CSV table of C-alpha atoms in Angstrom, one decimal:
chain,number,residue,atom,x,y,z
A,1,UNK,CA,-10.6,7.8,-15.3
A,2,UNK,CA,-7.2,7.1,-13.2
A,3,UNK,CA,-4.9,5.0,-15.2
A,4,UNK,CA,-4.0,2.0,-13.3
A,5,UNK,CA,-0.7,0.5,-13.6
A,6,UNK,CA,0.2,-2.2,-15.9
A,7,UNK,CA,2.5,-5.8,-15.4
A,8,UNK,CA,6.0,-4.8,-16.5
A,9,UNK,CA,6.2,-1.5,-16.9
A,10,UNK,CA,8.2,0.9,-14.2
A,11,UNK,CA,6.7,1.9,-11.4
A,12,UNK,CA,6.3,5.7,-10.6
A,13,UNK,CA,9.1,6.7,-8.0
A,14,UNK,CA,8.0,8.7,-5.0
A,15,UNK,CA,9.4,10.9,-1.6
A,16,UNK,CA,7.0,11.0,0.6
A,17,UNK,CA,7.0,11.4,5.0
A,18,UNK,CA,6.8,8.4,7.5
A,19,UNK,CA,4.6,8.2,10.5
A,20,UNK,CA,8.3,10.1,12.0
A,21,UNK,CA,8.0,13.0,9.4
A,22,UNK,CA,11.2,11.3,7.9
A,23,UNK,CA,11.1,11.2,3.9
A,24,UNK,CA,11.1,7.7,2.4
A,25,UNK,CA,11.6,7.1,-1.5
A,26,UNK,CA,10.7,4.5,-3.6
A,27,UNK,CA,14.7,4.8,-4.7
A,28,UNK,CA,15.3,3.6,-1.2
A,29,UNK,CA,13.8,0.3,-1.8
A,30,UNK,CA,16.1,-0.6,-5.0
A,31,UNK,CA,17.5,-4.5,-5.1
A,32,UNK,CA,14.3,-5.4,-3.3
A,33,UNK,CA,11.0,-6.5,-4.0
A,34,UNK,CA,8.3,-4.7,-2.4
A,35,UNK,CA,4.6,-4.7,-1.8
A,36,UNK,CA,3.2,-1.1,-1.6
A,37,UNK,CA,-0.4,-0.8,-0.7
A,38,UNK,CA,-3.2,1.7,-0.5
A,39,UNK,CA,-5.6,2.1,1.7
A,40,UNK,CA,-8.5,4.8,2.6
A,41,UNK,CA,-7.8,5.7,6.2
A,42,UNK,CA,-5.6,5.1,9.3
A,43,UNK,CA,-7.6,3.1,11.9
A,44,UNK,CA,-10.5,2.4,10.3
A,45,UNK,CA,-11.7,-1.0,10.9
A,46,UNK,CA,-10.7,-2.7,7.5
A,47,UNK,CA,-7.8,-0.8,7.5
A,48,UNK,CA,-6.7,-1.5,10.7
A,49,UNK,CA,-7.5,-5.3,9.8
A,50,UNK,CA,-5.4,-5.1,6.8
A,51,UNK,CA,-2.2,-3.3,8.1
A,52,UNK,CA,-2.8,-5.9,11.5
A,53,UNK,CA,-2.5,-8.8,8.7
A,54,UNK,CA,0.3,-7.2,7.2
A,55,UNK,CA,2.2,-6.7,10.2
A,56,UNK,CA,1.2,-10.2,11.4
A,57,UNK,CA,2.9,-11.5,8.1
A,58,UNK,CA,5.4,-9.3,8.0
A,59,UNK,CA,8.2,-12.1,8.8
A,60,UNK,CA,7.2,-14.3,6.4
A,61,UNK,CA,7.0,-12.1,3.4
A,62,UNK,CA,10.2,-10.9,4.3
A,63,UNK,CA,11.4,-14.6,4.0
A,64,UNK,CA,9.9,-14.5,0.6
A,65,UNK,CA,11.9,-11.4,-0.1
A,66,UNK,CA,9.3,-8.9,0.2
A,67,UNK,CA,9.3,-5.8,2.1
A,68,UNK,CA,6.2,-3.6,2.8
A,69,UNK,CA,5.0,-0.2,2.6
A,70,UNK,CA,1.6,1.6,3.3
A,71,UNK,CA,0.4,4.6,1.8
A,72,UNK,CA,-3.1,6.4,2.7
A,73,UNK,CA,-4.0,10.1,2.2
A,74,UNK,CA,-3.6,10.6,6.1
A,75,UNK,CA,-1.3,12.8,7.8
A,76,UNK,CA,2.2,12.2,9.6
A,77,UNK,CA,0.7,12.5,13.1
A,78,UNK,CA,-2.2,10.2,12.4
A,79,UNK,CA,0.1,7.3,11.0
A,80,UNK,CA,2.1,8.1,14.3
A,81,UNK,CA,-0.8,7.3,15.9
A,82,UNK,CA,-1.8,4.0,14.2
A,83,UNK,CA,1.6,2.8,13.7
A,84,UNK,CA,1.6,3.3,18.0
A,85,UNK,CA,-1.5,1.7,18.6
A,86,UNK,CA,-1.4,-1.4,16.3
A,87,UNK,CA,2.6,-1.8,16.7
A,88,UNK,CA,2.9,-1.7,12.8
A,89,UNK,CA,6.6,-2.4,12.0
A,90,UNK,CA,6.6,-1.5,8.7
A,91,UNK,CA,6.6,2.0,7.0
A,92,UNK,CA,3.2,3.7,6.4
A,93,UNK,CA,3.6,6.9,4.2
A,94,UNK,CA,1.6,10.3,4.2
A,95,UNK,CA,0.2,10.9,0.8
A,96,UNK,CA,-1.9,13.9,1.6
A,97,UNK,CA,-2.5,15.3,-1.8
A,98,UNK,CA,-3.2,11.6,-3.0
A,99,UNK,CA,-0.4,12.1,-6.1
A,100,UNK,CA,0.9,9.0,-5.9
A,101,UNK,CA,-2.4,7.2,-5.4
A,102,UNK,CA,-3.2,8.7,-8.7
A,103,UNK,CA,0.1,7.8,-10.6
A,104,UNK,CA,-0.6,4.2,-9.4
A,105,UNK,CA,-4.1,4.1,-10.2
A,106,UNK,CA,-5.3,3.6,-6.6
A,107,UNK,CA,-7.4,7.1,-6.7
A,108,UNK,CA,-10.6,6.9,-7.8
A,109,UNK,CA,-14.3,6.3,-8.0
A,110,UNK,CA,-15.8,3.7,-5.8
A,111,UNK,CA,-19.0,2.6,-4.2
A,112,UNK,CA,-19.5,3.5,-0.3
A,113,UNK,CA,-22.5,2.6,1.5
A,114,UNK,CA,-24.4,2.7,-2.2
A,115,UNK,CA,-23.0,5.8,-3.0
A,116,UNK,CA,-20.6,6.8,-5.6
A,117,UNK,CA,-17.7,8.9,-4.3
A,118,UNK,CA,-14.0,10.0,-5.5
A,119,UNK,CA,-11.2,8.6,-3.0
A,120,UNK,CA,-8.5,6.0,-2.7
A,121,UNK,CA,-8.8,2.6,-3.7
A,122,UNK,CA,-7.7,-0.4,-1.5
A,123,UNK,CA,-4.9,-1.6,-4.0
A,124,UNK,CA,-1.4,-3.5,-3.7
A,125,UNK,CA,1.2,-3.3,-6.0
A,126,UNK,CA,4.1,-5.4,-6.3
A,127,UNK,CA,7.4,-4.4,-7.3
A,128,UNK,CA,11.0,-6.0,-8.5
A,129,UNK,CA,14.4,-5.2,-7.2
A,130,UNK,CA,14.3,-2.6,-10.3
A,131,UNK,CA,10.9,-0.9,-9.4
A,132,UNK,CA,9.4,-3.0,-12.3
A,133,UNK,CA,5.7,-3.5,-11.9
A,134,UNK,CA,5.1,-7.5,-11.2
A,135,UNK,CA,1.5,-7.8,-9.8
A,136,UNK,CA,-1.5,-5.6,-9.5
A,137,UNK,CA,-4.6,-6.1,-7.5
A,138,UNK,CA,-7.3,-3.0,-7.3
A,139,UNK,CA,-10.4,-2.6,-5.2
A,140,UNK,CA,-9.4,-5.8,-2.9
A,141,UNK,CA,-11.1,-6.7,-0.1
A,142,UNK,CA,-8.8,-6.1,3.7
A,143,UNK,CA,-10.0,-9.2,4.6
A,144,UNK,CA,-7.8,-12.2,3.9
A,145,UNK,CA,-6.1,-10.2,1.5
A,146,UNK,CA,-2.5,-10.6,2.7
A,147,UNK,CA,-3.2,-14.7,2.8
A,148,UNK,CA,-4.2,-14.5,-1.0
A,149,UNK,CA,-1.3,-12.7,-1.9
A,150,UNK,CA,1.3,-14.7,-0.4
A,151,UNK,CA,-0.2,-17.4,-2.1
A,152,UNK,CA,0.1,-15.5,-5.3
A,153,UNK,CA,3.4,-14.3,-5.1
A,154,UNK,CA,4.0,-18.3,-4.2
A,155,UNK,CA,2.3,-19.4,-7.5
A,156,UNK,CA,0.1,-21.6,-5.4
């Protein structure tokens, strides 16, 4: 069973390739609040809905002081295609061996079409500028997730 991150703990650091093949580390974001969201597969309906929702709300999230990073098991080439096709304006990172997803509690058993399978569990982790976990959400729904997240971040 994958261990979920707990609020108040230090998030594991990571260094992953983005859509352009550039290495991006969590430590690059020190001093900034970060929303790290995990999604199963680029360009699938739910993941596209969620990514476009983050894209459309990026300015307001940044206005609240949050950066956004998306992580999936997709290869950088697939991320580049996804980013270009949907004009995504935040980094998408490739976690092909799903080590980061495991470390963040976003990899494990899930129900797909009535079957229990192992894979990436749609999850969101919010970190403060020191990398401390401020909020975790596991098994989120792609539809309406960003709005619900904004309301929670605002304490509404």
